[in-house]
Coordinates of C-alpha atoms in Angstrom, one line a residue:
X1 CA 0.6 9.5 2.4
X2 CA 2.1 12.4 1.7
X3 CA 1.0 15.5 2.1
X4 CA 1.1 17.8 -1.3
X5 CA 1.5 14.7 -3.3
X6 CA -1.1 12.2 -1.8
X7 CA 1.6 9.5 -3.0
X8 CA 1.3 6.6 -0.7
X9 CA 3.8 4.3 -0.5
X10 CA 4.4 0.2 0.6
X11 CA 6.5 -1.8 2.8
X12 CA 9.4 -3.1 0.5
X13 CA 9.1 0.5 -1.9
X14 CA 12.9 2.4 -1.1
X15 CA 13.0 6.1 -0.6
X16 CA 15.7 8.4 -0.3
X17 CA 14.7 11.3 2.4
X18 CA 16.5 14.2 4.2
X19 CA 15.4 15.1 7.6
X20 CA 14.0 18.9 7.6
X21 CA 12.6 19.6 11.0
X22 CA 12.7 17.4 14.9
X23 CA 10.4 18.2 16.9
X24 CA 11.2 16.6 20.7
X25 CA 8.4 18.0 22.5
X26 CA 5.6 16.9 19.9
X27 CA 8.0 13.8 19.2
X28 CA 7.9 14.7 15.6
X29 CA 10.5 14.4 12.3
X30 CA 10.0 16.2 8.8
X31 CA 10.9 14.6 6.4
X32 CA 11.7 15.8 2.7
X33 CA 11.6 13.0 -0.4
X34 CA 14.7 13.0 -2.4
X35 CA 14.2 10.0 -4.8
X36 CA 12.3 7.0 -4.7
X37 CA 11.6 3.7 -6.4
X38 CA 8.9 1.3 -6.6
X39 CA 9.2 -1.9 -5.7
X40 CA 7.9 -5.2 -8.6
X41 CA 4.4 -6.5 -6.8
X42 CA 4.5 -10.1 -6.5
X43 CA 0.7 -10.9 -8.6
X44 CA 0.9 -15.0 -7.7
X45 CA 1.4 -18.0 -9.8
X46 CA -1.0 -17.2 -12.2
X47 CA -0.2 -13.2 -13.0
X48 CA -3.6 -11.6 -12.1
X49 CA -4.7 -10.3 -9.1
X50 CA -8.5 -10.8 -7.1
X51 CA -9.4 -7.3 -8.5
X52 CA -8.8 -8.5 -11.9
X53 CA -10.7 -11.8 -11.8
X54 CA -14.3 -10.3 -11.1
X55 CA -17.0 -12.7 -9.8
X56 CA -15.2 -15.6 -10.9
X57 CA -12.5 -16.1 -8.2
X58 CA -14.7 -16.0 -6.0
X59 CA -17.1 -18.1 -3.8
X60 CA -20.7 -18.2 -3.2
X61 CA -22.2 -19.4 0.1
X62 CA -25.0 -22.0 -0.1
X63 CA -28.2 -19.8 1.0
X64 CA -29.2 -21.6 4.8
X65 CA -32.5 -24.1 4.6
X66 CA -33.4 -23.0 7.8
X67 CA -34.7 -25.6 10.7

């Protein structure tokens, strides 16, 4: 996530960065974001995502009778 933005980005999104800072002893790089591009989400066969169907995708569990 970054810092200033709080842009989060996925596996498979390409970015374009410059390295600003190394840091050996704290074993740490800077980066700086030149460009980037997101990449197409795959939805599935039928286009709509679990957030999108609601209640209906999903499944109820039969309550337990009890013994």
């Amino acid at each position: 996530m970054g810092e200033s933005s709080g842009q989060t980005y996925r596996l498979g999104d390409r970015v374009e960065v410059r390295v600003e800072a190394v840091n050996m002893d704290e074993r740490k790089i800077d980066f700086s974001l030149i460009s980037s591009e997101r990449a197409p989400r795959n939805v599935g066969k039928n286009g709509a995502r679990e957030s999108e169907k609601g209640d209906a995708g999903k499944k109820r569990r039969q309550a337990s009778s009890g013994r």
